[in-house]
Amino acid sequence: MTDATIVSEAGVAGGAPQCARESRVGVLRVPDWPVVVARQTGALPAGGEVGSPGAIVHALRIAACDEGARADGVRVGMRVRDAQAASPMLALAQADPVGEALAFEQVVRTVLTVVPAAQPIGDGALAFRMRGASRFYGSEPRAIEAVRDALAQLGLVAAFGVADDRFTAELAAGAAAGAGAGGGTGGEMIVPGGRSAEFLAPLPVGVLGDDELPSMLHRLGVHTLGGFAQLPDASIRDRFGAAGVIALARARGLDDRRIDDAGLGEERALRLVFEPGIEGVAELALAVREPVERFVRQLAEQRLVCSEIRIVLRGEEGRVSERLWRQPGFLRAGDIVDRMRWQLTESALGSALVEVQALPERLDAQASHMPGLWGGGGIDDRTKHALERLQSMLGREAVLTAAPGGGRLLAERGVLTPWGDAAPIPSAGPWPGALPAPRPSVVFRPPLPVLLTDAAGLTVEPGALDVREASPAVFSPPAAARRRVVAWAGPWPIRRRELGDTVHRVQLLDGEGEAWVLLHADGAWLAEGRYA
Amino acid sequence: MQQAAPQHAVPSLDESAPAGLEEVVRRLRSGAAHSIESRSLALVCMGAAMPAGAWGAIVGMPDLGVEAARDLGVPIERVALVPHPGRSWLDVVASLAEAMPVVLAASPGSVSPTDAARLAARLRQASATLLVAGPWPSAATVVRSVRAEWQGLADGDGRLAAGAIVVEASSGGAAQLARIPIDGVRSERIPDAQRRLSVGSVATAAGAQGSVKNGHGWDGGRIVA
């Protein structure tokens, strides 16, 4: 359990010659982190020896619970009703993932005062680089002791796991939490260098995650990581794809995720400053590509993908361009670089670009965006590439997506935005005066002038229609000959508060069998839509 | 007007079971181009032909009624729009069809048979379905509009409450008449008050076709186009 067991870079020990070990990984987990946060923020009443058991609820199921609740039989994943039946005194609070993540940043900062590099890995856990720390404090147990003391200042107790790779260390921390529960110390488990595979072998395949791989393995008769690790690489790749290969490496104790200390414990944002400033789009692309790639990779290591990003460009003379971008599916590094380029092209900074910021507005769990075979919604690569190619051929504004919009006029009710841009959030209704279904499949943008006259050839006015003093008889559609009005209904007033006026809408059926929606605005009739 | 063409055992339109949407959609086999005259019906067919979760594209319709498209069953959140393909119509349609299972495009006007054949080959290769709203040379299926029926409008009263398009579909062989409702109830329920109105209109519409009475005797708006 000392440094002596660390496999050196050139090492061939441990049956893992293809993966040179350069570091040891420590993982600390604060048990029941969501409950801890809820107790600190007051969302749950203070627990402790006499307090009531507490649990966190998400989507009507228990997302986390404390030791008291577990003693009553409450389990994660249980329905709230069942949990309350098991533990009548159970105090409940709604899950607050953002609050939990923000609170955890403080834990990361505290740990960083003791160890050189640490990275939050979600669920109240962080991974830290062990080698430097154990060298500094003398041994791994002593390094853990130092971290434990630092956490004690925050009033936190954590379980620790140490191993050659992160996957094993995470599981070791989980095992330590189980063993150390109730003892008040949190527990620790150190897997000696080169012994990861041995530690992992008896564990059930379920620890690989809750996706389909474990259930498939069970059906194949493979129940432990040890059994899984012995399967040949090629068949795993064929059957389970890239995700299967990664899982296989983890089961063999060869998880190659490293602790990345760049910008950790800070806001998840990219900020680049250029000195001297950048003038052209090509130069920008060259300058940002690598940092953006690193940024996206960092998110990926936290199993996050960015589906909405705010890009801020600042010119030398202080002018700023800010814009929110969205992509169906998620943004890859190249997508973000493209959007920076587009935004620079369209913005009028008036001076050289000196600063670029990329702030993810929406981060999603990677699993829901896994492309291709392994499920996941969003957009497939082929479609995405086809649309991007069209955008580069015809211009960004030439390829659009449609979203429902708020408003009373037909054109307002479908919002068209360039593909890849963030669609505006439709203002919530109600929209009295909006046309109910059936709605016309042709909507003129903008409405086209038409003529609507009575039998005498005089333009009919909505006021006269309203009191049935006039009746439309002849209709001249846009760019077509006059037609008879066969039937009509209306006028329905539409108040446009923002313009302070009222327009009127009429539906009519002409002698050619075509149905129309007309508007009367500013003294003239306009065709708003046609049922085609 | 060729309604109730007697050549085949085509059900007469006023019978209770004219051919429906399924019969039309079944003709729209993938890997080919089909011409559909009515845009509303083309949207209904697109919605019906798009596999769940897939993306589609609509080309050359700057005046698309987005809400109507959604009402008619098109998943607009998964549809890319290219409103102005301009002179690149063929290129745009072909490259979209190579990436997506269903593409709907407004007819570009004139297309040379050579270009149409070249596009047909690419569609076959990609086994994509191209729906052209409007004329198309050598379309695998031609769905011609016979007439539109709109109900609910009266002489200043009521509201357009329901509609249907009567079409004649032919894919080489005998033509088949079909009546497809364009009622916009695919994505939302019609409130009861409206439903009553349209039911009343349908009841009277079973009478004489195409007779349009002015004034209060308006019989529900069946018009022969």
PDB file of N, CA and C in Angstrom, chain A residues 328 378-379 382-383 386-387 389-390 393-394 398-402 404 413-414 416 419 436-443 445 468 471 486-490 492 507-509 512-513 515 531-532, chain B residues 38-40 43 55 62-68 70-71 76 80-83 88 92 95-96 98-100 148 150 153-161 182 184 188 194 212 218 221 223 225:
ATOM      1  N   PRO A 328     -29.796  21.197 -32.623  1.00  0.00           N
ATOM      2  CA  PRO A 328     -30.555  19.968 -32.355  1.00  0.00           C
ATOM      3  C   PRO A 328     -29.537  18.885 -32.029  1.00  0.00           C
ATOM      4  N   GLY A 378     -32.289  13.043 -30.763  1.00  0.00           N
ATOM      5  CA  GLY A 378     -31.484  14.034 -31.443  1.00  0.00           C
ATOM      6  C   GLY A 378     -31.358  13.718 -32.911  1.00  0.00           C
ATOM      7  N   ILE A 379     -30.241  14.064 -33.450  1.00  0.00           N
ATOM      8  CA  ILE A 379     -30.095  14.053 -34.887  1.00  0.00           C
ATOM      9  C   ILE A 379     -28.910  13.182 -35.245  1.00  0.00           C
ATOM     10  N   ARG A 382     -25.494  11.893 -40.322  1.00  0.00           N
ATOM     11  CA  ARG A 382     -25.676  12.053 -41.760  1.00  0.00           C
ATOM     12  C   ARG A 382     -26.582  13.254 -42.038  1.00  0.00           C
ATOM     13  N   THR A 383     -27.682  13.342 -41.272  1.00  0.00           N
ATOM     14  CA  THR A 383     -28.608  14.459 -41.426  1.00  0.00           C
ATOM     15  C   THR A 383     -27.904  15.770 -41.097  1.00  0.00           C
ATOM     16  N   ALA A 386     -25.538  16.773 -43.818  1.00  0.00           N
ATOM     17  CA  ALA A 386     -26.249  17.240 -45.010  1.00  0.00           C
ATOM     18  C   ALA A 386     -26.720  18.677 -44.808  1.00  0.00           C
ATOM     19  N   LEU A 387     -27.260  18.965 -43.629  1.00  0.00           N
ATOM     20  CA  LEU A 387     -27.772  20.314 -43.381  1.00  0.00           C
ATOM     21  C   LEU A 387     -26.633  21.319 -43.298  1.00  0.00           C
ATOM     22  N   ARG A 389     -23.824  21.083 -44.851  1.00  0.00           N
ATOM     23  CA  ARG A 389     -23.310  21.294 -46.192  1.00  0.00           C
ATOM     24  C   ARG A 389     -24.200  22.285 -46.948  1.00  0.00           C
ATOM     25  N   LEU A 390     -25.517  22.120 -46.776  1.00  0.00           N
ATOM     26  CA  LEU A 390     -26.427  23.056 -47.437  1.00  0.00           C
ATOM     27  C   LEU A 390     -26.241  24.470 -46.906  1.00  0.00           C
ATOM     28  N   MET A 393     -23.385  25.940 -48.501  1.00  0.00           N
ATOM     29  CA  MET A 393     -23.604  26.161 -49.928  1.00  0.00           C
ATOM     30  C   MET A 393     -24.534  27.353 -50.163  1.00  0.00           C
ATOM     31  N   LEU A 394     -25.638  27.414 -49.408  1.00  0.00           N
ATOM     32  CA  LEU A 394     -26.666  28.411 -49.678  1.00  0.00           C
ATOM     33  C   LEU A 394     -26.664  29.569 -48.687  1.00  0.00           C
ATOM     34  N   ALA A 398     -30.472  30.028 -45.104  1.00  0.00           N
ATOM     35  CA  ALA A 398     -31.236  29.295 -46.117  1.00  0.00           C
ATOM     36  C   ALA A 398     -31.772  27.976 -45.569  1.00  0.00           C
ATOM     37  N   VAL A 399     -31.223  27.505 -44.473  1.00  0.00           N
ATOM     38  CA  VAL A 399     -31.699  26.257 -43.885  1.00  0.00           C
ATOM     39  C   VAL A 399     -32.284  26.591 -42.518  1.00  0.00           C
ATOM     40  N   LEU A 400     -33.561  26.314 -42.370  1.00  0.00           N
ATOM     41  CA  LEU A 400     -34.274  26.778 -41.188  1.00  0.00           C
ATOM     42  C   LEU A 400     -34.905  25.623 -40.432  1.00  0.00           C
ATOM     43  N   THR A 401     -35.223  25.900 -39.180  1.00  0.00           N
ATOM     44  CA  THR A 401     -36.101  24.992 -38.454  1.00  0.00           C
ATOM     45  C   THR A 401     -37.299  25.802 -37.988  1.00  0.00           C
ATOM     46  N   ALA A 402     -38.403  25.130 -37.818  1.00  0.00           N
ATOM     47  CA  ALA A 402     -39.628  25.803 -37.412  1.00  0.00           C
ATOM     48  C   ALA A 402     -39.972  25.411 -35.989  1.00  0.00           C
ATOM     49  N   PRO A 404     -43.153  26.295 -32.835  1.00  0.00           N
ATOM     50  CA  PRO A 404     -44.401  27.007 -32.575  1.00  0.00           C
ATOM     51  C   PRO A 404     -44.094  28.368 -31.960  1.00  0.00           C
ATOM     52  N   ARG A 413     -47.287  32.485 -35.639  1.00  0.00           N
ATOM     53  CA  ARG A 413     -47.469  31.240 -34.902  1.00  0.00           C
ATOM     54  C   ARG A 413     -46.516  30.139 -35.335  1.00  0.00           C
ATOM     55  N   GLY A 414     -45.705  30.429 -36.327  1.00  0.00           N
ATOM     56  CA  GLY A 414     -44.631  29.511 -36.685  1.00  0.00           C
ATOM     57  C   GLY A 414     -43.357  30.339 -36.791  1.00  0.00           C
ATOM     58  N   LEU A 416     -39.515  30.772 -37.644  1.00  0.00           N
ATOM     59  CA  LEU A 416     -38.454  30.137 -38.429  1.00  0.00           C
ATOM     60  C   LEU A 416     -37.113  30.705 -37.983  1.00  0.00           C
ATOM     61  N   TRP A 419     -31.099  26.958 -38.940  1.00  0.00           N
ATOM     62  CA  TRP A 419     -30.772  25.692 -38.293  1.00  0.00           C
ATOM     63  C   TRP A 419     -29.501  25.883 -37.465  1.00  0.00           C
ATOM     64  N   PRO A 436     -58.337  28.944 -34.899  1.00  0.00           N
ATOM     65  CA  PRO A 436     -58.324  27.528 -34.517  1.00  0.00           C
ATOM     66  C   PRO A 436     -58.204  26.625 -35.742  1.00  0.00           C
ATOM     67  N   ALA A 437     -57.968  25.334 -35.509  1.00  0.00           N
ATOM     68  CA  ALA A 437     -57.849  24.377 -36.612  1.00  0.00           C
ATOM     69  C   ALA A 437     -59.209  24.224 -37.285  1.00  0.00           C
ATOM     70  N   PRO A 438     -59.279  23.910 -38.568  1.00  0.00           N
ATOM     71  CA  PRO A 438     -58.146  23.724 -39.472  1.00  0.00           C
ATOM     72  C   PRO A 438     -57.506  25.053 -39.864  1.00  0.00           C
ATOM     73  N   ARG A 439     -56.185  24.992 -40.028  1.00  0.00           N
ATOM     74  CA  ARG A 439     -55.454  26.202 -40.368  1.00  0.00           C
ATOM     75  C   ARG A 439     -54.875  26.060 -41.765  1.00  0.00           C
ATOM     76  N   PRO A 440     -54.666  27.177 -42.446  1.00  0.00           N
ATOM     77  CA  PRO A 440     -54.236  27.090 -43.847  1.00  0.00           C
ATOM     78  C   PRO A 440     -52.805  26.582 -43.984  1.00  0.00           C
ATOM     79  N   SER A 441     -52.584  25.790 -45.013  1.00  0.00           N
ATOM     80  CA  SER A 441     -51.243  25.236 -45.209  1.00  0.00           C
ATOM     81  C   SER A 441     -50.342  26.228 -45.940  1.00  0.00           C
ATOM     82  N   VAL A 442     -50.942  27.287 -46.497  1.00  0.00           N
ATOM     83  CA  VAL A 442     -50.132  28.353 -47.088  1.00  0.00           C
ATOM     84  C   VAL A 442     -50.326  29.593 -46.230  1.00  0.00           C
ATOM     85  N   VAL A 443     -49.224  30.130 -45.741  1.00  0.00           N
ATOM     86  CA  VAL A 443     -49.267  31.358 -44.952  1.00  0.00           C
ATOM     87  C   VAL A 443     -48.357  32.364 -45.634  1.00  0.00           C
ATOM     88  N   ARG A 445     -46.022  35.351 -46.100  1.00  0.00           N
ATOM     89  CA  ARG A 445     -45.128  36.161 -45.266  1.00  0.00           C
ATOM     90  C   ARG A 445     -44.451  37.188 -46.164  1.00  0.00           C
ATOM     91  N   ARG A 468     -73.701  43.295 -40.812  1.00  0.00           N
ATOM     92  CA  ARG A 468     -74.366  42.669 -41.954  1.00  0.00           C
ATOM     93  C   ARG A 468     -75.008  43.691 -42.888  1.00  0.00           C
ATOM     94  N   SER A 471     -72.096  42.671 -47.843  1.00  0.00           N
ATOM     95  CA  SER A 471     -71.808  41.262 -48.018  1.00  0.00           C
ATOM     96  C   SER A 471     -70.799  41.153 -49.153  1.00  0.00           C
ATOM     97  N   VAL A 486     -68.335  32.546 -52.429  1.00  0.00           N
ATOM     98  CA  VAL A 486     -69.385  31.548 -52.282  1.00  0.00           C
ATOM     99  C   VAL A 486     -69.918  31.529 -50.857  1.00  0.00           C
ATOM    100  N   ALA A 487     -69.029  31.622 -49.912  1.00  0.00           N
ATOM    101  CA  ALA A 487     -69.445  31.636 -48.512  1.00  0.00           C
ATOM    102  C   ALA A 487     -68.367  32.355 -47.723  1.00  0.00           C
ATOM    103  N   TRP A 488     -68.749  32.919 -46.625  1.00  0.00           N
ATOM    104  CA  TRP A 488     -67.762  33.640 -45.827  1.00  0.00           C
ATOM    105  C   TRP A 488     -68.202  33.652 -44.381  1.00  0.00           C
ATOM    106  N   ALA A 489     -67.280  34.008 -43.511  1.00  0.00           N
ATOM    107  CA  ALA A 489     -67.588  34.156 -42.092  1.00  0.00           C
ATOM    108  C   ALA A 489     -66.648  35.184 -41.494  1.00  0.00           C
ATOM    109  N   GLY A 490     -67.127  35.844 -40.479  1.00  0.00           N
ATOM    110  CA  GLY A 490     -66.353  36.892 -39.831  1.00  0.00           C
ATOM    111  C   GLY A 490     -67.194  38.139 -39.748  1.00  0.00           C
ATOM    112  N   TRP A 492     -63.734  38.770 -37.527  1.00  0.00           N
ATOM    113  CA  TRP A 492     -63.304  38.610 -36.144  1.00  0.00           C
ATOM    114  C   TRP A 492     -62.237  39.647 -35.848  1.00  0.00           C
ATOM    115  N   GLN A 507     -62.863  34.601 -43.091  1.00  0.00           N
ATOM    116  CA  GLN A 507     -62.611  33.378 -43.865  1.00  0.00           C
ATOM    117  C   GLN A 507     -63.568  33.370 -45.043  1.00  0.00           C
ATOM    118  N   LEU A 508     -63.101  32.961 -46.197  1.00  0.00           N
ATOM    119  CA  LEU A 508     -64.042  32.861 -47.307  1.00  0.00           C
ATOM    120  C   LEU A 508     -63.698  31.709 -48.231  1.00  0.00           C
ATOM    121  N   LEU A 509     -64.731  31.317 -48.946  1.00  0.00           N
ATOM    122  CA  LEU A 509     -64.628  30.228 -49.904  1.00  0.00           C
ATOM    123  C   LEU A 509     -64.963  30.829 -51.255  1.00  0.00           C
ATOM    124  N   GLU A 512     -63.778  28.997 -57.049  1.00  0.00           N
ATOM    125  CA  GLU A 512     -62.890  27.942 -57.529  1.00  0.00           C
ATOM    126  C   GLU A 512     -62.735  26.831 -56.493  1.00  0.00           C
ATOM    127  N   GLY A 513     -63.450  26.950 -55.388  1.00  0.00           N
ATOM    128  CA  GLY A 513     -63.366  25.934 -54.350  1.00  0.00           C
ATOM    129  C   GLY A 513     -62.200  26.126 -53.407  1.00  0.00           C
ATOM    130  N   ALA A 515     -60.348  27.964 -50.214  1.00  0.00           N
ATOM    131  CA  ALA A 515     -60.702  28.668 -48.984  1.00  0.00           C
ATOM    132  C   ALA A 515     -59.536  29.553 -48.571  1.00  0.00           C
ATOM    133  N   TYR A 531     -56.025  27.768 -47.850  1.00  0.00           N
ATOM    134  CA  TYR A 531     -56.139  26.329 -47.627  1.00  0.00           C
ATOM    135  C   TYR A 531     -55.826  25.648 -48.948  1.00  0.00           C
ATOM    136  N   ALA A 532     -54.656  25.045 -49.047  1.00  0.00           N
ATOM    137  CA  ALA A 532     -54.242  24.508 -50.344  1.00  0.00           C
ATOM    138  C   ALA A 532     -54.061  23.003 -50.247  1.00  0.00           C
TER     139      ALA A 532
ATOM    140  N   SER B  38     -52.251  18.637 -53.898  1.00  0.00           N
ATOM    141  CA  SER B  38     -52.658  19.450 -52.747  1.00  0.00           C
ATOM    142  C   SER B  38     -51.545  19.503 -51.711  1.00  0.00           C
ATOM    143  N   ARG B  39     -51.208  20.710 -51.275  1.00  0.00           N
ATOM    144  CA  ARG B  39     -50.155  20.829 -50.272  1.00  0.00           C
ATOM    145  C   ARG B  39     -50.590  20.235 -48.940  1.00  0.00           C
ATOM    146  N   SER B  40     -51.852  20.465 -48.568  1.00  0.00           N
ATOM    147  CA  SER B  40     -52.326  19.907 -47.292  1.00  0.00           C
ATOM    148  C   SER B  40     -52.189  18.392 -47.302  1.00  0.00           C
ATOM    149  N   LEU B  43     -48.650  17.312 -46.938  1.00  0.00           N
ATOM    150  CA  LEU B  43     -48.186  17.379 -45.550  1.00  0.00           C
ATOM    151  C   LEU B  43     -48.707  16.189 -44.750  1.00  0.00           C
ATOM    152  N   TRP B  55     -35.659  12.481 -39.194  1.00  0.00           N
ATOM    153  CA  TRP B  55     -35.759  13.861 -39.654  1.00  0.00           C
ATOM    154  C   TRP B  55     -36.297  13.882 -41.077  1.00  0.00           C
ATOM    155  N   PRO B  62     -41.570  28.865 -48.948  1.00  0.00           N
ATOM    156  CA  PRO B  62     -41.383  29.987 -48.022  1.00  0.00           C
ATOM    157  C   PRO B  62     -42.680  30.362 -47.321  1.00  0.00           C
ATOM    158  N   ASP B  63     -43.808  29.940 -47.896  1.00  0.00           N
ATOM    159  CA  ASP B  63     -45.099  30.301 -47.319  1.00  0.00           C
ATOM    160  C   ASP B  63     -45.743  29.109 -46.613  1.00  0.00           C
ATOM    161  N   LEU B  64     -44.910  28.233 -46.056  1.00  0.00           N
ATOM    162  CA  LEU B  64     -45.465  27.070 -45.359  1.00  0.00           C
ATOM    163  C   LEU B  64     -46.228  27.517 -44.113  1.00  0.00           C
ATOM    164  N   GLY B  65     -47.429  26.992 -43.933  1.00  0.00           N
ATOM    165  CA  GLY B  65     -48.164  27.209 -42.691  1.00  0.00           C
ATOM    166  C   GLY B  65     -47.648  26.228 -41.651  1.00  0.00           C
ATOM    167  N   VAL B  66     -46.788  26.722 -40.775  1.00  0.00           N
ATOM    168  CA  VAL B  66     -46.108  25.833 -39.822  1.00  0.00           C
ATOM    169  C   VAL B  66     -47.120  25.160 -38.910  1.00  0.00           C
ATOM    170  N   GLU B  67     -48.085  25.960 -38.463  1.00  0.00           N
ATOM    171  CA  GLU B  67     -49.081  25.396 -37.557  1.00  0.00           C
ATOM    172  C   GLU B  67     -49.918  24.338 -38.258  1.00  0.00           C
ATOM    173  N   ALA B  68     -50.275  24.613 -39.520  1.00  0.00           N
ATOM    174  CA  ALA B  68     -51.066  23.645 -40.273  1.00  0.00           C
ATOM    175  C   ALA B  68     -50.270  22.360 -40.436  1.00  0.00           C
ATOM    176  N   ARG B  70     -48.064  21.119 -38.510  1.00  0.00           N
ATOM    177  CA  ARG B  70     -48.088  20.374 -37.261  1.00  0.00           C
ATOM    178  C   ARG B  70     -49.461  19.740 -37.047  1.00  0.00           C
ATOM    179  N   ASP B  71     -50.508  20.514 -37.329  1.00  0.00           N
ATOM    180  CA  ASP B  71     -51.864  19.971 -37.194  1.00  0.00           C
ATOM    181  C   ASP B  71     -52.045  18.727 -38.049  1.00  0.00           C
ATOM    182  N   ILE B  76     -42.849  18.979 -36.790  1.00  0.00           N
ATOM    183  CA  ILE B  76     -42.070  20.105 -37.312  1.00  0.00           C
ATOM    184  C   ILE B  76     -40.759  20.308 -36.574  1.00  0.00           C
ATOM    185  N   ALA B  80     -36.256  20.056 -41.365  1.00  0.00           N
ATOM    186  CA  ALA B  80     -35.431  21.174 -41.814  1.00  0.00           C
ATOM    187  C   ALA B  80     -36.126  21.821 -43.007  1.00  0.00           C
ATOM    188  N   LEU B  81     -36.115  23.144 -43.050  1.00  0.00           N
ATOM    189  CA  LEU B  81     -36.774  23.866 -44.127  1.00  0.00           C
ATOM    190  C   LEU B  81     -35.732  24.556 -44.989  1.00  0.00           C
ATOM    191  N   VAL B  82     -35.862  24.387 -46.287  1.00  0.00           N
ATOM    192  CA  VAL B  82     -35.035  25.146 -47.228  1.00  0.00           C
ATOM    193  C   VAL B  82     -36.020  25.914 -48.106  1.00  0.00           C
ATOM    194  N   PRO B  83     -36.425  27.112 -47.687  1.00  0.00           N
ATOM    195  CA  PRO B  83     -37.526  27.787 -48.381  1.00  0.00           C
ATOM    196  C   PRO B  83     -37.160  28.242 -49.789  1.00  0.00           C
ATOM    197  N   SER B  88     -30.520  25.733 -57.241  1.00  0.00           N
ATOM    198  CA  SER B  88     -29.937  24.466 -56.766  1.00  0.00           C
ATOM    199  C   SER B  88     -31.009  23.472 -56.345  1.00  0.00           C
ATOM    200  N   VAL B  92     -30.212  20.411 -53.877  1.00  0.00           N
ATOM    201  CA  VAL B  92     -30.699  20.476 -52.496  1.00  0.00           C
ATOM    202  C   VAL B  92     -31.567  19.262 -52.198  1.00  0.00           C
ATOM    203  N   SER B  95     -29.453  16.011 -52.056  1.00  0.00           N
ATOM    204  CA  SER B  95     -28.588  15.794 -50.894  1.00  0.00           C
ATOM    205  C   SER B  95     -29.420  15.610 -49.630  1.00  0.00           C
ATOM    206  N   LEU B  96     -30.602  16.243 -49.565  1.00  0.00           N
ATOM    207  CA  LEU B  96     -31.458  15.997 -48.400  1.00  0.00           C
ATOM    208  C   LEU B  96     -32.000  14.567 -48.438  1.00  0.00           C
ATOM    209  N   GLU B  98     -30.657  12.053 -49.607  1.00  0.00           N
ATOM    210  CA  GLU B  98     -29.632  11.062 -49.285  1.00  0.00           C
ATOM    211  C   GLU B  98     -29.409  10.946 -47.781  1.00  0.00           C
ATOM    212  N   ALA B  99     -29.908  11.942 -47.031  1.00  0.00           N
ATOM    213  CA  ALA B  99     -29.717  11.900 -45.578  1.00  0.00           C
ATOM    214  C   ALA B  99     -30.997  11.593 -44.824  1.00  0.00           C
ATOM    215  N   MET B 100     -32.148  11.818 -45.444  1.00  0.00           N
ATOM    216  CA  MET B 100     -33.410  11.689 -44.710  1.00  0.00           C
ATOM    217  C   MET B 100     -34.382  10.798 -45.473  1.00  0.00           C
ATOM    218  N   ALA B 148     -62.004  20.091 -53.260  1.00  0.00           N
ATOM    219  CA  ALA B 148     -61.873  20.273 -51.817  1.00  0.00           C
ATOM    220  C   ALA B 148     -63.267  20.511 -51.260  1.00  0.00           C
ATOM    221  N   TRP B 150     -65.134  22.072 -48.001  1.00  0.00           N
ATOM    222  CA  TRP B 150     -64.946  22.849 -46.771  1.00  0.00           C
ATOM    223  C   TRP B 150     -66.291  23.058 -46.129  1.00  0.00           C
ATOM    224  N   LEU B 153     -68.581  27.166 -43.130  1.00  0.00           N
ATOM    225  CA  LEU B 153     -68.755  28.561 -43.506  1.00  0.00           C
ATOM    226  C   LEU B 153     -70.167  28.777 -43.995  1.00  0.00           C
ATOM    227  N   ALA B 154     -70.764  29.900 -43.606  1.00  0.00           N
ATOM    228  CA  ALA B 154     -72.075  30.238 -44.137  1.00  0.00           C
ATOM    229  C   ALA B 154     -72.001  31.668 -44.631  1.00  0.00           C
ATOM    230  N   ASP B 155     -73.113  32.255 -44.831  1.00  0.00           N
ATOM    231  CA  ASP B 155     -73.140  33.617 -45.351  1.00  0.00           C
ATOM    232  C   ASP B 155     -72.866  34.583 -44.201  1.00  0.00           C
ATOM    233  N   GLY B 156     -71.622  34.704 -43.837  1.00  0.00           N
ATOM    234  CA  GLY B 156     -71.264  35.588 -42.740  1.00  0.00           C
ATOM    235  C   GLY B 156     -71.274  34.903 -41.388  1.00  0.00           C
ATOM    236  N   ASP B 157     -71.733  33.665 -41.322  1.00  0.00           N
ATOM    237  CA  ASP B 157     -71.833  32.969 -40.052  1.00  0.00           C
ATOM    238  C   ASP B 157     -70.887  31.780 -40.014  1.00  0.00           C
ATOM    239  N   GLY B 158     -70.767  31.224 -38.824  1.00  0.00           N
ATOM    240  CA  GLY B 158     -70.009  29.997 -38.676  1.00  0.00           C
ATOM    241  C   GLY B 158     -68.512  30.242 -38.758  1.00  0.00           C
ATOM    242  N   ARG B 159     -67.807  29.201 -39.132  1.00  0.00           N
ATOM    243  CA  ARG B 159     -66.367  29.248 -39.175  1.00  0.00           C
ATOM    244  C   ARG B 159     -65.943  28.005 -39.932  1.00  0.00           C
ATOM    245  N   LEU B 160     -64.875  28.093 -40.664  1.00  0.00           N
ATOM    246  CA  LEU B 160     -64.388  26.907 -41.356  1.00  0.00           C
ATOM    247  C   LEU B 160     -64.075  25.860 -40.293  1.00  0.00           C
ATOM    248  N   ALA B 161     -64.816  24.769 -40.286  1.00  0.00           N
ATOM    249  CA  ALA B 161     -64.690  23.844 -39.166  1.00  0.00           C
ATOM    250  C   ALA B 161     -64.113  22.508 -39.583  1.00  0.00           C
ATOM    251  N   ILE B 182     -59.150  16.921 -43.902  1.00  0.00           N
ATOM    252  CA  ILE B 182     -58.137  17.910 -43.510  1.00  0.00           C
ATOM    253  C   ILE B 182     -58.778  18.678 -42.372  1.00  0.00           C
ATOM    254  N   GLY B 184     -57.499  18.981 -39.139  1.00  0.00           N
ATOM    255  CA  GLY B 184     -56.645  19.569 -38.106  1.00  0.00           C
ATOM    256  C   GLY B 184     -56.896  19.003 -36.727  1.00  0.00           C
ATOM    257  N   GLU B 188     -54.742  18.001 -31.973  1.00  0.00           N
ATOM    258  CA  GLU B 188     -55.525  18.571 -30.882  1.00  0.00           C
ATOM    259  C   GLU B 188     -56.991  18.233 -31.090  1.00  0.00           C
ATOM    260  N   GLN B 194     -67.424  23.339 -31.646  1.00  0.00           N
ATOM    261  CA  GLN B 194     -67.081  23.268 -33.052  1.00  0.00           C
ATOM    262  C   GLN B 194     -67.515  21.950 -33.659  1.00  0.00           C
ATOM    263  N   VAL B 212     -74.714  25.706 -54.415  1.00  0.00           N
ATOM    264  CA  VAL B 212     -74.402  26.701 -53.413  1.00  0.00           C
ATOM    265  C   VAL B 212     -75.581  27.636 -53.305  1.00  0.00           C
ATOM    266  N   TRP B 218     -77.428  27.886 -47.104  1.00  0.00           N
ATOM    267  CA  TRP B 218     -76.100  27.327 -47.409  1.00  0.00           C
ATOM    268  C   TRP B 218     -75.973  25.938 -46.849  1.00  0.00           C
ATOM    269  N   GLY B 221     -71.183  23.828 -47.811  1.00  0.00           N
ATOM    270  CA  GLY B 221     -69.975  24.242 -48.504  1.00  0.00           C
ATOM    271  C   GLY B 221     -69.318  23.194 -49.364  1.00  0.00           C
ATOM    272  N   ILE B 223     -68.083  22.070 -52.634  1.00  0.00           N
ATOM    273  CA  ILE B 223     -67.826  22.787 -53.874  1.00  0.00           C
ATOM    274  C   ILE B 223     -67.112  21.851 -54.831  1.00  0.00           C
ATOM    275  N   ALA B 225     -64.473  21.623 -57.509  1.00  0.00           N
ATOM    276  CA  ALA B 225     -63.400  22.486 -57.995  1.00  0.00           C
ATOM    277  C   ALA B 225     -63.238  22.308 -59.493  1.00  0.00           C
TER     278      ALA B 225
END
